[in-house]
């Protein structure tokens, strides 16, 4: 069989959210400026991006990452995603740094600090390694607080969320109630269509349990860094030391600094894949299950 296209990827997950790091594909980015490179990725390669994001190779929760050399940081990171997803996720910094270190495709830092160039700026992460230095135990980063602006909570000055406490019609934010939660989320996402997401929460003792819906009502499989920051802005530091998702993952606040909150997340490589496209496949770009 003479396959039409082939791809190689490294798949990872961070607190339950999936990230696909593209190693080999028809995507070629030559621009040296990070903004120009991101614009080229956004304007071109639409078919290739859909192949990598959609079923059967991906799924609605998949996020795409392109890693490039950088003249000013440890590496450059570009994103591509489903239309209803936000165009930046802090979890991707953890996913890509972990994969590069554990696969030996980036030089080891003397001080365990790595910098990542993105269109949103350069981010610094501090990596905690195992004793043998062959595994990433956690990736630490400091993120700026979110701000409440009218009805929205705004993260990084641009991603806008609606934060709501669980209504009485929902018994609890637990996996057993997923069908009712999903229905509520689709309706809420339609109602608050100007937001990048809707965050539903309930207080559980000294912790918080939350569900985040993206613009199309899709439920994130992660408690989400953005959602954690938004909840802190609404409820206060002491009320959100740990943000739990209904899928048994959580994000804890590791510390508070003058410029923001320290988070420590762990990424896991879940697969190293080779995908192909058959010329005769009528669904070459994949599909999304709804």
PDB file of C-alpha atoms in Angstrom:
ATOM      1  CA  UNK A   1       0.000   0.000   0.000  1.00  0.00           C
ATOM      2  CA  UNK A   2       1.326   3.434  -0.983  1.00  0.00           C
ATOM      3  CA  UNK A   3       0.110   5.625   1.864  1.00  0.00           C
ATOM      4  CA  UNK A   4      -0.769   9.223   1.093  1.00  0.00           C
ATOM      5  CA  UNK A   5       0.679  10.749   4.275  1.00  0.00           C
ATOM      6  CA  UNK A   6       2.471   9.585   7.402  1.00  0.00           C
ATOM      7  CA  UNK A   7       2.943  11.184  10.808  1.00  0.00           C
ATOM      8  CA  UNK A   8       4.936  10.526  13.958  1.00  0.00           C
ATOM      9  CA  UNK A   9       3.833  11.923  17.305  1.00  0.00           C
ATOM     10  CA  UNK A  10       4.561  11.747  21.015  1.00  0.00           C
ATOM     11  CA  UNK A  11       1.357  11.654  23.029  1.00  0.00           C
ATOM     12  CA  UNK A  12       1.292  12.903  26.610  1.00  0.00           C
ATOM     13  CA  UNK A  13      -1.177  13.703  29.358  1.00  0.00           C
ATOM     14  CA  UNK A  14      -1.061  16.288  32.123  1.00  0.00           C
ATOM     15  CA  UNK A  15      -3.716  16.022  34.868  1.00  0.00           C
ATOM     16  CA  UNK A  16      -5.865  14.098  32.423  1.00  0.00           C
ATOM     17  CA  UNK A  17      -5.621  16.433  29.424  1.00  0.00           C
ATOM     18  CA  UNK A  18      -4.070  15.056  26.237  1.00  0.00           C
ATOM     19  CA  UNK A  19      -1.303  16.737  24.230  1.00  0.00           C
ATOM     20  CA  UNK A  20       0.023  15.473  20.898  1.00  0.00           C
ATOM     21  CA  UNK A  21       3.579  16.581  20.116  1.00  0.00           C
ATOM     22  CA  UNK A  22       4.215  16.384  16.374  1.00  0.00           C
ATOM     23  CA  UNK A  23       7.592  14.901  15.526  1.00  0.00           C
ATOM     24  CA  UNK A  24       7.224  14.253  11.787  1.00  0.00           C
ATOM     25  CA  UNK A  25       4.492  15.499   9.462  1.00  0.00           C
ATOM     26  CA  UNK A  26       3.924  17.632   6.342  1.00  0.00           C
ATOM     27  CA  UNK A  27       3.907  20.686   8.626  1.00  0.00           C
ATOM     28  CA  UNK A  28       7.025  22.757   7.879  1.00  0.00           C
ATOM     29  CA  UNK A  29       7.562  26.071   9.674  1.00  0.00           C
ATOM     30  CA  UNK A  30      10.519  28.173   8.462  1.00  0.00           C
ATOM     31  CA  UNK A  31       9.690  31.542   9.995  1.00  0.00           C
ATOM     32  CA  UNK A  32      12.134  32.642  12.686  1.00  0.00           C
ATOM     33  CA  UNK A  33       9.783  35.133  14.323  1.00  0.00           C
ATOM     34  CA  UNK A  34       7.444  33.335  16.739  1.00  0.00           C
ATOM     35  CA  UNK A  35       4.377  35.376  15.730  1.00  0.00           C
ATOM     36  CA  UNK A  36       5.025  34.835  12.027  1.00  0.00           C
ATOM     37  CA  UNK A  37       5.551  31.123  12.684  1.00  0.00           C
ATOM     38  CA  UNK A  38       2.244  30.906  14.579  1.00  0.00           C
ATOM     39  CA  UNK A  39       0.441  32.783  11.797  1.00  0.00           C
ATOM     40  CA  UNK A  40       1.848  30.389   9.213  1.00  0.00           C
ATOM     41  CA  UNK A  41       0.664  27.403  11.268  1.00  0.00           C
ATOM     42  CA  UNK A  42      -2.799  28.955  11.645  1.00  0.00           C
ATOM     43  CA  UNK A  43      -3.174  29.841   7.957  1.00  0.00           C
ATOM     44  CA  UNK A  44      -1.732  26.682   6.456  1.00  0.00           C
ATOM     45  CA  UNK A  45      -1.802  22.925   7.038  1.00  0.00           C
ATOM     46  CA  UNK A  46      -5.497  22.849   7.966  1.00  0.00           C
ATOM     47  CA  UNK A  47      -5.971  19.318   6.598  1.00  0.00           C
ATOM     48  CA  UNK A  48      -2.916  18.042   8.448  1.00  0.00           C
ATOM     49  CA  UNK A  49      -4.016  19.612  11.726  1.00  0.00           C
ATOM     50  CA  UNK A  50      -7.485  18.078  11.447  1.00  0.00           C
ATOM     51  CA  UNK A  51      -5.976  14.649  10.755  1.00  0.00           C
ATOM     52  CA  UNK A  52      -3.917  14.881  13.953  1.00  0.00           C
ATOM     53  CA  UNK A  53      -6.728  16.261  16.147  1.00  0.00           C
ATOM     54  CA  UNK A  54      -9.742  14.225  15.021  1.00  0.00           C
ATOM     55  CA  UNK A  55     -10.777  10.628  15.491  1.00  0.00           C
ATOM     56  CA  UNK A  56      -9.577   7.981  14.686  1.00  0.00           C
ATOM     57  CA  UNK A  57      -6.055   9.292  15.378  1.00  0.00           C
ATOM     58  CA  UNK A  58      -7.078  11.887  17.944  1.00  0.00           C
ATOM     59  CA  UNK A  59     -10.293  12.894  19.681  1.00  0.00           C
ATOM     60  CA  UNK A  60     -12.203  15.989  20.761  1.00  0.00           C
ATOM     61  CA  UNK A  61      -9.948  16.437  23.799  1.00  0.00           C
ATOM     62  CA  UNK A  62      -6.663  16.347  21.849  1.00  0.00           C
ATOM     63  CA  UNK A  63      -4.361  19.405  21.780  1.00  0.00           C
ATOM     64  CA  UNK A  64      -1.597  19.773  19.199  1.00  0.00           C
ATOM     65  CA  UNK A  65       1.965  20.997  19.861  1.00  0.00           C
ATOM     66  CA  UNK A  66       4.750  21.891  17.441  1.00  0.00           C
ATOM     67  CA  UNK A  67       8.276  22.212  18.899  1.00  0.00           C
ATOM     68  CA  UNK A  68      10.864  24.334  17.082  1.00  0.00           C
ATOM     69  CA  UNK A  69      14.382  25.604  17.866  1.00  0.00           C
ATOM     70  CA  UNK A  70      14.591  29.013  19.566  1.00  0.00           C
ATOM     71  CA  UNK A  71      17.290  31.659  19.561  1.00  0.00           C
ATOM     72  CA  UNK A  72      16.104  33.106  22.885  1.00  0.00           C
ATOM     73  CA  UNK A  73      14.810  30.121  24.876  1.00  0.00           C
ATOM     74  CA  UNK A  74      15.275  26.388  25.355  1.00  0.00           C
ATOM     75  CA  UNK A  75      12.711  25.791  22.592  1.00  0.00           C
ATOM     76  CA  UNK A  76       9.770  27.366  20.757  1.00  0.00           C
ATOM     77  CA  UNK A  77       6.256  26.019  21.198  1.00  0.00           C
ATOM     78  CA  UNK A  78       3.342  26.484  18.805  1.00  0.00           C
ATOM     79  CA  UNK A  79      -0.211  25.309  19.432  1.00  0.00           C
ATOM     80  CA  UNK A  80      -3.060  24.047  17.298  1.00  0.00           C
ATOM     81  CA  UNK A  81      -6.388  22.935  18.669  1.00  0.00           C
ATOM     82  CA  UNK A  82     -10.061  22.303  18.044  1.00  0.00           C
ATOM     83  CA  UNK A  83     -12.025  25.439  17.195  1.00  0.00           C
ATOM     84  CA  UNK A  84     -13.813  25.565  20.568  1.00  0.00           C
ATOM     85  CA  UNK A  85     -10.611  25.237  22.632  1.00  0.00           C
ATOM     86  CA  UNK A  86      -8.465  28.082  23.930  1.00  0.00           C
ATOM     87  CA  UNK A  87      -5.290  28.805  21.960  1.00  0.00           C
ATOM     88  CA  UNK A  88      -2.955  28.529  24.967  1.00  0.00           C
ATOM     89  CA  UNK A  89      -2.755  26.053  27.849  1.00  0.00           C
ATOM     90  CA  UNK A  90      -0.148  26.077  30.606  1.00  0.00           C
ATOM     91  CA  UNK A  91      -0.341  22.288  30.736  1.00  0.00           C
ATOM     92  CA  UNK A  92       1.324  22.169  27.297  1.00  0.00           C
ATOM     93  CA  UNK A  93       4.483  23.673  28.799  1.00  0.00           C
ATOM     94  CA  UNK A  94       4.621  20.710  31.167  1.00  0.00           C
ATOM     95  CA  UNK A  95       3.826  18.135  28.478  1.00  0.00           C
ATOM     96  CA  UNK A  96       6.466  19.301  26.007  1.00  0.00           C
ATOM     97  CA  UNK A  97       9.239  19.884  28.557  1.00  0.00           C
ATOM     98  CA  UNK A  98       8.673  16.424  30.029  1.00  0.00           C
ATOM     99  CA  UNK A  99       8.725  14.706  26.638  1.00  0.00           C
ATOM    100  CA  UNK A 100      11.861  16.501  25.443  1.00  0.00           C
ATOM    101  CA  UNK A 101      13.804  15.677  28.610  1.00  0.00           C
ATOM    102  CA  UNK A 102      12.689  12.051  28.996  1.00  0.00           C
ATOM    103  CA  UNK A 103      13.368  11.263  25.321  1.00  0.00           C
ATOM    104  CA  UNK A 104      16.742  12.997  25.417  1.00  0.00           C
ATOM    105  CA  UNK A 105      15.968  15.466  22.614  1.00  0.00           C
ATOM    106  CA  UNK A 106      16.934  18.577  24.550  1.00  0.00           C
ATOM    107  CA  UNK A 107      20.179  19.403  26.313  1.00  0.00           C
ATOM    108  CA  UNK A 108      20.069  19.039  30.092  1.00  0.00           C
ATOM    109  CA  UNK A 109      20.044  22.308  31.981  1.00  0.00           C
ATOM    110  CA  UNK A 110      22.696  22.808  34.679  1.00  0.00           C
ATOM    111  CA  UNK A 111      20.193  24.452  37.022  1.00  0.00           C
ATOM    112  CA  UNK A 112      17.080  22.464  35.947  1.00  0.00           C
ATOM    113  CA  UNK A 113      15.468  25.630  34.585  1.00  0.00           C
ATOM    114  CA  UNK A 114      14.108  25.689  31.021  1.00  0.00           C
ATOM    115  CA  UNK A 115      12.571  28.549  29.047  1.00  0.00           C
ATOM    116  CA  UNK A 116       9.819  28.182  26.468  1.00  0.00           C
ATOM    117  CA  UNK A 117       9.140  30.756  23.750  1.00  0.00           C
ATOM    118  CA  UNK A 118       5.464  31.154  22.794  1.00  0.00           C
ATOM    119  CA  UNK A 119       3.366  33.829  21.100  1.00  0.00           C
ATOM    120  CA  UNK A 120       2.219  34.803  24.615  1.00  0.00           C
ATOM    121  CA  UNK A 121       5.792  35.422  25.761  1.00  0.00           C
ATOM    122  CA  UNK A 122       8.670  33.426  27.245  1.00  0.00           C
ATOM    123  CA  UNK A 123       7.831  31.160  30.181  1.00  0.00           C
ATOM    124  CA  UNK A 124      10.254  29.686  32.695  1.00  0.00           C
ATOM    125  CA  UNK A 125       9.796  26.275  34.281  1.00  0.00           C
ATOM    126  CA  UNK A 126      11.795  24.506  36.974  1.00  0.00           C
ATOM    127  CA  UNK A 127      12.071  20.751  36.504  1.00  0.00           C
ATOM    128  CA  UNK A 128      12.382  18.292  39.376  1.00  0.00           C
ATOM    129  CA  UNK A 129      14.181  15.138  38.199  1.00  0.00           C
ATOM    130  CA  UNK A 130      14.489  11.658  39.648  1.00  0.00           C
ATOM    131  CA  UNK A 131      17.705  10.695  41.423  1.00  0.00           C
ATOM    132  CA  UNK A 132      19.022   9.045  38.255  1.00  0.00           C
ATOM    133  CA  UNK A 133      17.918  12.101  36.225  1.00  0.00           C
ATOM    134  CA  UNK A 134      16.077   9.855  33.782  1.00  0.00           C
ATOM    135  CA  UNK A 135      12.511  10.866  34.681  1.00  0.00           C
ATOM    136  CA  UNK A 136      10.711  14.149  35.265  1.00  0.00           C
ATOM    137  CA  UNK A 137       8.996  14.067  38.648  1.00  0.00           C
ATOM    138  CA  UNK A 138       7.304  17.457  38.321  1.00  0.00           C
ATOM    139  CA  UNK A 139       7.462  20.731  36.444  1.00  0.00           C
ATOM    140  CA  UNK A 140       7.115  23.894  38.511  1.00  0.00           C
ATOM    141  CA  UNK A 141       5.943  27.231  37.122  1.00  0.00           C
ATOM    142  CA  UNK A 142       4.655  30.517  38.505  1.00  0.00           C
ATOM    143  CA  UNK A 143       1.461  31.838  36.934  1.00  0.00           C
ATOM    144  CA  UNK A 144      -0.082  35.282  37.311  1.00  0.00           C
ATOM    145  CA  UNK A 145      -3.386  35.726  39.167  1.00  0.00           C
ATOM    146  CA  UNK A 146      -6.625  36.018  37.231  1.00  0.00           C
ATOM    147  CA  UNK A 147      -8.778  39.150  37.526  1.00  0.00           C
ATOM    148  CA  UNK A 148     -12.527  39.609  37.898  1.00  0.00           C
ATOM    149  CA  UNK A 149     -13.866  41.976  35.234  1.00  0.00           C
ATOM    150  CA  UNK A 150     -17.631  42.485  35.288  1.00  0.00           C
ATOM    151  CA  UNK A 151     -19.262  39.071  34.854  1.00  0.00           C
ATOM    152  CA  UNK A 152     -16.062  37.436  33.581  1.00  0.00           C
ATOM    153  CA  UNK A 153     -12.904  36.168  35.212  1.00  0.00           C
ATOM    154  CA  UNK A 154      -9.982  36.957  32.912  1.00  0.00           C
ATOM    155  CA  UNK A 155      -6.769  34.889  32.789  1.00  0.00           C
ATOM    156  CA  UNK A 156      -3.621  36.465  31.335  1.00  0.00           C
ATOM    157  CA  UNK A 157      -5.644  39.476  30.248  1.00  0.00           C
ATOM    158  CA  UNK A 158      -7.357  37.615  27.419  1.00  0.00           C
ATOM    159  CA  UNK A 159      -9.062  34.288  28.237  1.00  0.00           C
ATOM    160  CA  UNK A 160     -12.499  35.001  29.693  1.00  0.00           C
ATOM    161  CA  UNK A 161     -14.454  32.587  31.855  1.00  0.00           C
ATOM    162  CA  UNK A 162     -17.822  32.501  33.574  1.00  0.00           C
ATOM    163  CA  UNK A 163     -17.559  31.001  37.090  1.00  0.00           C
ATOM    164  CA  UNK A 164     -20.760  29.595  38.647  1.00  0.00           C
ATOM    165  CA  UNK A 165     -21.531  27.652  41.792  1.00  0.00           C
ATOM    166  CA  UNK A 166     -23.314  24.326  41.323  1.00  0.00           C
ATOM    167  CA  UNK A 167     -27.082  24.847  41.011  1.00  0.00           C
ATOM    168  CA  UNK A 168     -29.465  22.856  43.194  1.00  0.00           C
ATOM    169  CA  UNK A 169     -30.777  20.930  40.183  1.00  0.00           C
ATOM    170  CA  UNK A 170     -27.447  19.041  40.055  1.00  0.00           C
ATOM    171  CA  UNK A 171     -26.939  16.598  42.924  1.00  0.00           C
ATOM    172  CA  UNK A 172     -23.151  16.806  43.003  1.00  0.00           C
ATOM    173  CA  UNK A 173     -20.157  17.295  40.738  1.00  0.00           C
ATOM    174  CA  UNK A 174     -19.232  13.620  40.578  1.00  0.00           C
ATOM    175  CA  UNK A 175     -18.735  11.157  37.764  1.00  0.00           C
ATOM    176  CA  UNK A 176     -22.007   9.352  38.503  1.00  0.00           C
ATOM    177  CA  UNK A 177     -23.874  12.554  37.582  1.00  0.00           C
ATOM    178  CA  UNK A 178     -21.975  13.056  34.301  1.00  0.00           C
ATOM    179  CA  UNK A 179     -25.054  12.899  32.030  1.00  0.00           C
ATOM    180  CA  UNK A 180     -26.881  15.672  33.899  1.00  0.00           C
ATOM    181  CA  UNK A 181     -23.695  17.728  34.233  1.00  0.00           C
ATOM    182  CA  UNK A 182     -23.039  17.440  30.489  1.00  0.00           C
ATOM    183  CA  UNK A 183     -26.561  18.559  29.602  1.00  0.00           C
ATOM    184  CA  UNK A 184     -26.264  21.534  31.948  1.00  0.00           C
ATOM    185  CA  UNK A 185     -22.888  22.433  30.428  1.00  0.00           C
ATOM    186  CA  UNK A 186     -24.114  22.439  26.829  1.00  0.00           C
ATOM    187  CA  UNK A 187     -26.937  24.803  27.777  1.00  0.00           C
ATOM    188  CA  UNK A 188     -24.640  27.049  29.814  1.00  0.00           C
ATOM    189  CA  UNK A 189     -22.064  27.236  27.015  1.00  0.00           C
ATOM    190  CA  UNK A 190     -24.782  28.378  24.623  1.00  0.00           C
ATOM    191  CA  UNK A 191     -26.039  30.969  27.110  1.00  0.00           C
ATOM    192  CA  UNK A 192     -22.552  32.345  27.797  1.00  0.00           C
ATOM    193  CA  UNK A 193     -21.274  32.139  24.225  1.00  0.00           C
ATOM    194  CA  UNK A 194     -19.082  35.236  24.672  1.00  0.00           C
ATOM    195  CA  UNK A 195     -16.921  33.360  27.191  1.00  0.00           C
ATOM    196  CA  UNK A 196     -13.979  31.065  26.428  1.00  0.00           C
ATOM    197  CA  UNK A 197     -15.369  28.599  28.952  1.00  0.00           C
ATOM    198  CA  UNK A 198     -17.811  28.050  31.789  1.00  0.00           C
ATOM    199  CA  UNK A 199     -16.481  26.836  35.155  1.00  0.00           C
ATOM    200  CA  UNK A 200     -18.885  25.089  37.515  1.00  0.00           C
ATOM    201  CA  UNK A 201     -17.748  24.454  41.083  1.00  0.00           C
ATOM    202  CA  UNK A 202     -18.812  23.188  44.473  1.00  0.00           C
ATOM    203  CA  UNK A 203     -17.037  23.417  47.820  1.00  0.00           C
ATOM    204  CA  UNK A 204     -16.085  20.086  49.372  1.00  0.00           C
ATOM    205  CA  UNK A 205     -14.735  20.699  52.860  1.00  0.00           C
ATOM    206  CA  UNK A 206     -11.560  22.750  52.519  1.00  0.00           C
ATOM    207  CA  UNK A 207     -11.220  21.869  48.822  1.00  0.00           C
ATOM    208  CA  UNK A 208     -13.055  22.674  45.602  1.00  0.00           C
ATOM    209  CA  UNK A 209     -14.384  20.334  42.923  1.00  0.00           C
ATOM    210  CA  UNK A 210     -14.951  21.824  39.483  1.00  0.00           C
ATOM    211  CA  UNK A 211     -15.960  21.095  35.909  1.00  0.00           C
ATOM    212  CA  UNK A 212     -14.830  23.242  32.987  1.00  0.00           C
ATOM    213  CA  UNK A 213     -16.852  23.421  29.764  1.00  0.00           C
ATOM    214  CA  UNK A 214     -15.250  24.728  26.598  1.00  0.00           C
ATOM    215  CA  UNK A 215     -17.160  26.886  24.104  1.00  0.00           C
ATOM    216  CA  UNK A 216     -18.983  23.925  22.540  1.00  0.00           C
ATOM    217  CA  UNK A 217     -19.933  22.417  25.907  1.00  0.00           C
ATOM    218  CA  UNK A 218     -17.135  19.823  25.868  1.00  0.00           C
ATOM    219  CA  UNK A 219     -15.976  18.888  29.380  1.00  0.00           C
ATOM    220  CA  UNK A 220     -12.244  19.186  29.995  1.00  0.00           C
ATOM    221  CA  UNK A 221     -10.742  16.006  31.465  1.00  0.00           C
ATOM    222  CA  UNK A 222      -8.598  18.245  33.653  1.00  0.00           C
ATOM    223  CA  UNK A 223      -9.163  20.607  36.575  1.00  0.00           C
ATOM    224  CA  UNK A 224      -7.281  23.091  34.337  1.00  0.00           C
ATOM    225  CA  UNK A 225      -4.727  25.699  35.311  1.00  0.00           C
ATOM    226  CA  UNK A 226      -6.906  28.489  33.905  1.00  0.00           C
ATOM    227  CA  UNK A 227      -9.900  27.243  35.898  1.00  0.00           C
ATOM    228  CA  UNK A 228      -7.850  27.019  39.086  1.00  0.00           C
ATOM    229  CA  UNK A 229      -6.721  30.631  38.673  1.00  0.00           C
ATOM    230  CA  UNK A 230     -10.289  31.733  37.935  1.00  0.00           C
ATOM    231  CA  UNK A 231     -11.610  29.992  41.050  1.00  0.00           C
ATOM    232  CA  UNK A 232      -8.939  31.622  43.210  1.00  0.00           C
ATOM    233  CA  UNK A 233      -9.977  35.028  41.840  1.00  0.00           C
ATOM    234  CA  UNK A 234     -13.604  34.371  42.795  1.00  0.00           C
ATOM    235  CA  UNK A 235     -13.245  32.407  46.049  1.00  0.00           C
ATOM    236  CA  UNK A 236      -9.905  33.577  47.423  1.00  0.00           C
ATOM    237  CA  UNK A 237      -6.550  31.908  48.134  1.00  0.00           C
ATOM    238  CA  UNK A 238      -7.574  29.938  51.177  1.00  0.00           C
ATOM    239  CA  UNK A 239     -10.604  28.354  49.529  1.00  0.00           C
ATOM    240  CA  UNK A 240      -8.760  26.875  46.535  1.00  0.00           C
ATOM    241  CA  UNK A 241      -5.633  25.167  47.788  1.00  0.00           C
ATOM    242  CA  UNK A 242      -6.673  22.131  45.744  1.00  0.00           C
ATOM    243  CA  UNK A 243      -8.915  22.082  42.658  1.00  0.00           C
ATOM    244  CA  UNK A 244     -10.322  18.596  41.949  1.00  0.00           C
ATOM    245  CA  UNK A 245     -11.890  17.434  38.705  1.00  0.00           C
ATOM    246  CA  UNK A 246     -14.672  14.848  38.549  1.00  0.00           C
ATOM    247  CA  UNK A 247     -12.189  12.547  36.770  1.00  0.00           C
ATOM    248  CA  UNK A 248     -10.004  12.120  39.891  1.00  0.00           C
ATOM    249  CA  UNK A 249      -7.205  14.495  38.909  1.00  0.00           C
ATOM    250  CA  UNK A 250      -6.313  17.630  40.842  1.00  0.00           C
ATOM    251  CA  UNK A 251      -4.173  20.759  40.813  1.00  0.00           C
ATOM    252  CA  UNK A 252      -2.680  21.980  44.077  1.00  0.00           C
ATOM    253  CA  UNK A 253      -1.208  25.375  44.837  1.00  0.00           C
ATOM    254  CA  UNK A 254       2.438  24.687  45.688  1.00  0.00           C
ATOM    255  CA  UNK A 255       3.148  28.205  46.907  1.00  0.00           C
ATOM    256  CA  UNK A 256       2.307  31.878  46.594  1.00  0.00           C
ATOM    257  CA  UNK A 257       4.805  34.440  45.325  1.00  0.00           C
ATOM    258  CA  UNK A 258       4.730  38.176  44.819  1.00  0.00           C
ATOM    259  CA  UNK A 259       3.986  37.754  41.103  1.00  0.00           C
ATOM    260  CA  UNK A 260       1.574  34.822  41.308  1.00  0.00           C
ATOM    261  CA  UNK A 261       0.992  31.212  42.270  1.00  0.00           C
ATOM    262  CA  UNK A 262       3.417  28.314  42.011  1.00  0.00           C
ATOM    263  CA  UNK A 263       2.041  25.125  40.481  1.00  0.00           C
ATOM    264  CA  UNK A 264       3.773  21.748  40.271  1.00  0.00           C
ATOM    265  CA  UNK A 265       2.387  19.451  37.569  1.00  0.00           C
ATOM    266  CA  UNK A 266       3.521  16.103  36.223  1.00  0.00           C
ATOM    267  CA  UNK A 267       3.377  15.023  32.607  1.00  0.00           C
ATOM    268  CA  UNK A 268       3.355  11.456  31.339  1.00  0.00           C
ATOM    269  CA  UNK A 269       4.268  10.081  27.932  1.00  0.00           C
ATOM    270  CA  UNK A 270       1.382   7.836  26.878  1.00  0.00           C
ATOM    271  CA  UNK A 271       2.532   6.770  23.442  1.00  0.00           C
ATOM    272  CA  UNK A 272       4.916   7.216  20.530  1.00  0.00           C
ATOM    273  CA  UNK A 273       2.851   6.776  17.400  1.00  0.00           C
ATOM    274  CA  UNK A 274       3.106   6.500  13.646  1.00  0.00           C
ATOM    275  CA  UNK A 275      -0.088   7.341  11.788  1.00  0.00           C
ATOM    276  CA  UNK A 276      -0.834   6.959   8.086  1.00  0.00           C
ATOM    277  CA  UNK A 277      -3.514   8.153   5.662  1.00  0.00           C
ATOM    278  CA  UNK A 278      -4.804   5.709   3.062  1.00  0.00           C
ATOM    279  CA  UNK A 279      -5.478   7.380  -0.298  1.00  0.00           C
ATOM    280  CA  UNK A 280      -8.759   5.473  -0.525  1.00  0.00           C
ATOM    281  CA  UNK A 281     -10.008   6.412   2.940  1.00  0.00           C
ATOM    282  CA  UNK A 282     -13.192   8.505   2.452  1.00  0.00           C
ATOM    283  CA  UNK A 283     -12.709  10.056   5.927  1.00  0.00           C
ATOM    284  CA  UNK A 284      -9.057  11.050   5.614  1.00  0.00           C
ATOM    285  CA  UNK A 285      -9.439  14.083   7.896  1.00  0.00           C
ATOM    286  CA  UNK A 286     -11.111  12.038  10.614  1.00  0.00           C
ATOM    287  CA  UNK A 287     -14.266  13.011  12.444  1.00  0.00           C
ATOM    288  CA  UNK A 288     -15.479  14.133  15.836  1.00  0.00           C
ATOM    289  CA  UNK A 289     -17.872  12.019  17.886  1.00  0.00           C
ATOM    290  CA  UNK A 290     -20.642  14.086  19.478  1.00  0.00           C
TER     291      UNK A 290
END
